[in-house]
Structure formats: structure tokens, C-alpha cells
């Protein structure tokens, strides 16, 4: 009888090869025994980074791949096949996650200027999503990670004057360098 003498871990040693000898005192016989360690789903997928962050120009076309995540699972077969899903986050309607590849595609037009936070008085152009990686085993192991998408401003607005027309009057004898009129234009790009 061959029995285990310690714990088994397929990810460390997947196959044991033993040379077994039988001896009756006069005669000896040898055989080789191979024991394969079958996998159990004992490992969760592991992401290759502690978080992901991607910068996206606001003029990126719909359907463009804008980032990707990757997780590996040390198990084999279905226990090691990794799939992805979005669990929570502002932006689930803006980004689509491919459940097999782990890639993100842009679903809608981005506009940096729409992200002004009137309470905080700053641009809030950061989308934060939570991604779940899970294996395809019968009792899936999971892990999750945060993914950040930072919308970057592009120069897509023209400066606009506060008024369509300005008028001023000045005496002909003013000294050189005298201020005559101040006009103001605003460009909402950052």
C-alpha cells in the first residue's frame, strides 16, 4: 500500500514517480509507479497589479479599447480559467468589460467639462470601477481590484468673449500706456 506521508499541493508537485522494489529474500523485482495529483480549486485568481489606472483623452472614439486587467490562477482546467465582471462603480454605463479578455471598451462620448463638481469646486473626471476576477470551477474562487479611468481634457472649446461687442472712448491727449479698455474671454478647457 502506498499512502501519503504529508500534504499534497498540485501547484508545487503535480506528479510523483516512485521506484518500488519487491524482495522475497532471494529474488528482487522492480516497478515504476507514477502518481498524478489532481487539481482542486484551492487558488483564487491573482491580479498582476495592486490597482489599475488609465488616462483617457476626452475625444477618444466610442468602441476604443481603453485599458485592460489581468489575473492568473495557479489551478488548472476550469479551476484555472479566469473570467471578469464589473461589481460596482461610477462608470458602469461608460465602460464595457470583456469577461474573457479583461479589456475595457468605451461605450459613450466623454466630456471633461461635464465633470465639474460644484460642491468641491473642482474637476471630478475620475471613474472608479471594481472588477471581480473569478475562476470557472464548481465553487469559484474570487478576487477583486479597483480600476481608475482619468478623463483628460483636450483643447476642444474656443475662447468666448463675455460680450459680443465692446466700446470705449478715449481722449486724444492721453499718455502712452494708458489703459483704454479691458476685454475678457473665457475658455472652459482646463
Short mmCIF file of C-alpha atoms in Angstrom, two decimals:
data_model
loop_
_atom_site.label_atom_id
_atom_site.label_comp_id
_atom_site.label_asym_id
_atom_site.label_seq_id
_atom_site.Cartn_x
_atom_site.Cartn_y
_atom_site.Cartn_z
CA UNK A 1 0.00 0.00 0.00
CA UNK A 2 1.30 3.42 -0.96
CA UNK A 3 -0.12 6.23 1.15
CA UNK A 4 0.54 9.93 1.65
CA UNK A 5 3.09 11.00 4.24
CA UNK A 6 2.34 14.75 4.07
CA UNK A 7 0.11 17.32 2.46
CA UNK A 8 -0.16 17.48 -1.31
CA UNK A 9 -0.10 20.62 -3.44
CA UNK A 10 -0.51 20.11 -7.19
CA UNK A 11 0.82 23.61 -7.85
CA UNK A 12 4.13 22.60 -6.20
CA UNK A 13 4.43 18.95 -7.32
CA UNK A 14 1.94 17.71 -9.91
CA UNK A 15 3.39 14.20 -10.35
CA UNK A 16 5.29 11.75 -8.19
CA UNK A 17 7.41 8.97 -9.65
CA UNK A 18 8.34 6.12 -7.32
CA UNK A 19 10.62 3.15 -7.86
CA UNK A 20 9.13 0.26 -5.93
CA UNK A 21 11.13 -2.84 -5.09
CA UNK A 22 9.71 -6.21 -4.03
CA UNK A 23 12.10 -8.66 -2.39
CA UNK A 24 11.34 -12.13 -1.07
CA UNK A 25 14.78 -12.64 0.39
CA UNK A 26 16.19 -14.30 -2.71
CA UNK A 27 14.58 -12.65 -5.65
CA UNK A 28 14.07 -8.92 -6.39
CA UNK A 29 11.62 -7.22 -8.73
CA UNK A 30 11.25 -3.54 -9.59
CA UNK A 31 8.43 -1.41 -10.95
CA UNK A 32 7.85 2.26 -11.55
CA UNK A 33 4.75 3.92 -10.07
CA UNK A 34 3.54 7.30 -11.30
CA UNK A 35 1.01 9.18 -9.21
CA UNK A 36 -0.66 12.29 -10.68
CA UNK A 37 -2.01 14.82 -8.23
CA UNK A 38 -5.42 16.00 -9.41
CA UNK A 39 -6.24 19.67 -9.05
CA UNK A 40 -8.75 21.05 -6.57
CA UNK A 41 -9.88 24.66 -6.76
CA UNK A 42 -7.69 25.97 -3.94
CA UNK A 43 -6.32 29.16 -5.53
CA UNK A 44 -8.08 32.44 -6.24
CA UNK A 45 -7.19 34.44 -9.35
CA UNK A 46 -4.42 36.93 -8.62
CA UNK A 47 -4.17 40.29 -10.40
CA UNK A 48 -0.76 41.31 -11.72
CA UNK A 49 -1.05 44.80 -10.16
CA UNK A 50 -2.40 46.16 -6.87
CA UNK A 51 -4.70 48.56 -8.82
CA UNK A 52 -5.05 49.80 -12.40
CA UNK A 53 -5.12 53.40 -13.61
CA UNK A 54 -5.67 54.61 -17.17
CA UNK A 55 -5.67 58.14 -18.65
CA UNK A 56 -8.18 58.65 -21.45
CA UNK A 57 -8.37 61.79 -23.63
CA UNK A 58 -11.94 63.10 -23.72
CA UNK A 59 -12.01 62.85 -27.52
CA UNK A 60 -11.46 59.07 -27.53
CA UNK A 61 -13.81 57.35 -30.01
CA UNK A 62 -16.65 55.12 -28.82
CA UNK A 63 -15.65 51.46 -29.11
CA UNK A 64 -11.96 52.11 -28.45
CA UNK A 65 -10.17 49.74 -26.07
CA UNK A 66 -9.06 51.99 -23.21
CA UNK A 67 -7.45 49.58 -20.76
CA UNK A 68 -7.18 46.01 -19.56
CA UNK A 69 -6.75 43.96 -16.40
CA UNK A 70 -5.09 40.58 -15.99
CA UNK A 71 -5.34 37.92 -13.32
CA UNK A 72 -3.81 34.45 -13.27
CA UNK A 73 -4.95 31.37 -11.37
CA UNK A 74 -2.42 28.66 -10.47
CA UNK A 75 -5.06 25.93 -10.72
CA UNK A 76 -5.57 24.03 -13.98
CA UNK A 77 -8.56 23.30 -16.23
CA UNK A 78 -11.78 25.09 -15.35
CA UNK A 79 -10.33 25.82 -11.90
CA UNK A 80 -7.68 27.97 -13.59
CA UNK A 81 -9.79 29.65 -16.28
CA UNK A 82 -10.22 33.30 -15.24
CA UNK A 83 -13.27 35.42 -16.09
CA UNK A 84 -14.01 39.06 -15.22
CA UNK A 85 -17.06 41.11 -14.26
CA UNK A 86 -17.84 44.62 -13.03
CA UNK A 87 -19.21 44.66 -9.49
CA UNK A 88 -19.59 48.31 -8.59
CA UNK A 89 -18.51 51.75 -9.58
CA UNK A 90 -19.41 55.02 -11.16
CA UNK A 91 -18.95 54.40 -14.87
CA UNK A 92 -20.54 51.00 -15.45
CA UNK A 93 -22.60 52.74 -18.16
CA UNK A 94 -19.46 54.28 -19.68
CA UNK A 95 -17.12 51.28 -19.91
CA UNK A 96 -17.73 47.70 -21.03
CA UNK A 97 -15.56 44.89 -19.65
CA UNK A 98 -14.90 41.85 -21.85
CA UNK A 99 -15.44 38.92 -19.43
CA UNK A 100 -12.80 36.72 -21.10
CA UNK A 101 -10.08 39.15 -22.25
CA UNK A 102 -10.32 41.63 -19.35
CA UNK A 103 -10.31 44.58 -21.76
CA UNK A 104 -12.37 47.76 -21.39
CA UNK A 105 -14.13 49.48 -24.28
CA UNK A 106 -15.59 52.97 -24.23
CA UNK A 107 -19.41 52.95 -24.53
CA UNK A 108 -20.21 56.65 -24.75
CA UNK A 109 -18.73 60.05 -25.55
CA UNK A 110 -16.63 61.53 -22.76
CA UNK A 111 -16.70 65.25 -21.95
CA UNK A 112 -14.20 66.52 -19.40
CA UNK A 113 -16.16 69.75 -18.93
CA UNK A 114 -19.26 67.80 -17.77
CA UNK A 115 -17.35 66.57 -14.74
CA UNK A 116 -17.24 69.86 -12.83
CA UNK A 117 -18.13 69.26 -9.17
CA UNK A 118 -19.95 72.37 -7.94
CA UNK A 119 -19.72 71.24 -4.31
CA UNK A 120 -15.99 70.58 -4.30
CA UNK A 121 -15.33 73.31 -6.92
CA UNK A 122 -13.00 71.12 -8.95
CA UNK A 123 -12.95 68.81 -11.97
CA UNK A 124 -14.02 65.32 -10.93
CA UNK A 125 -13.03 63.42 -14.04
CA UNK A 126 -12.17 60.13 -12.35
CA UNK A 127 -14.22 56.99 -12.88
CA UNK A 128 -13.68 54.25 -10.29
CA UNK A 129 -14.79 50.71 -11.05
CA UNK A 130 -14.43 47.48 -9.11
CA UNK A 131 -13.55 44.39 -11.12
CA UNK A 132 -14.12 40.85 -9.91
CA UNK A 133 -11.92 38.03 -11.23
CA UNK A 134 -13.32 34.53 -10.73
CA UNK A 135 -12.40 31.09 -11.93
CA UNK A 136 -14.73 28.68 -13.72
CA UNK A 137 -14.53 25.95 -11.07
CA UNK A 138 -17.66 24.48 -9.48
CA UNK A 139 -17.01 26.50 -6.33
CA UNK A 140 -15.39 29.61 -7.84
CA UNK A 141 -12.58 31.41 -6.08
CA UNK A 142 -12.64 35.20 -6.49
CA UNK A 143 -10.59 38.36 -6.03
CA UNK A 144 -11.35 41.99 -6.77
CA UNK A 145 -9.45 45.13 -7.67
CA UNK A 146 -10.07 48.84 -8.25
CA UNK A 147 -9.69 50.31 -11.72
CA UNK A 148 -9.41 54.07 -12.24
CA UNK A 149 -10.13 55.90 -15.50
CA UNK A 150 -8.98 59.52 -15.53
CA UNK A 151 -10.57 61.59 -18.31
CA UNK A 152 -8.01 64.04 -19.67
CA UNK A 153 -9.05 67.37 -21.13
CA UNK A 154 -8.37 68.21 -24.76
CA UNK A 155 -8.47 71.66 -26.33
CA UNK A 156 -11.97 71.25 -27.78
CA UNK A 157 -13.54 74.64 -26.91
CA UNK A 158 -12.83 78.05 -28.34
CA UNK A 159 -12.36 81.07 -26.08
CA UNK A 160 -15.57 83.12 -25.82
CA UNK A 161 -15.76 86.81 -25.03
CA UNK A 162 -18.14 87.83 -22.28
CA UNK A 163 -19.72 90.36 -24.64
CA UNK A 164 -20.15 90.33 -28.39
CA UNK A 165 -19.06 93.96 -28.67
CA UNK A 166 -17.05 96.36 -26.51
CA UNK A 167 -17.00 100.16 -26.82
CA UNK A 168 -14.73 102.74 -25.22
CA UNK A 169 -13.89 106.38 -25.56
CA UNK A 170 -10.50 107.93 -25.02
CA UNK A 171 -9.17 111.47 -25.18
CA UNK A 172 -6.65 112.14 -27.85
CA UNK A 173 -4.13 113.56 -25.41
CA UNK A 174 -3.77 110.53 -23.12
CA UNK A 175 -0.27 109.39 -22.35
CA UNK A 176 1.21 106.35 -24.00
CA UNK A 177 0.45 103.23 -21.98
CA UNK A 178 -2.88 104.48 -20.60
CA UNK A 179 -5.37 101.65 -20.19
CA UNK A 180 -8.31 102.20 -22.53
CA UNK A 181 -10.48 99.11 -22.15
CA UNK A 182 -10.30 95.62 -20.70
CA UNK A 183 -11.94 92.76 -22.58
CA UNK A 184 -12.29 89.26 -21.21
CA UNK A 185 -12.63 85.90 -22.85
CA UNK A 186 -13.20 82.56 -21.13
CA UNK A 187 -12.11 79.12 -22.32
CA UNK A 188 -13.71 76.30 -20.36
CA UNK A 189 -10.92 73.85 -21.20
CA UNK A 190 -8.61 73.21 -18.28
#
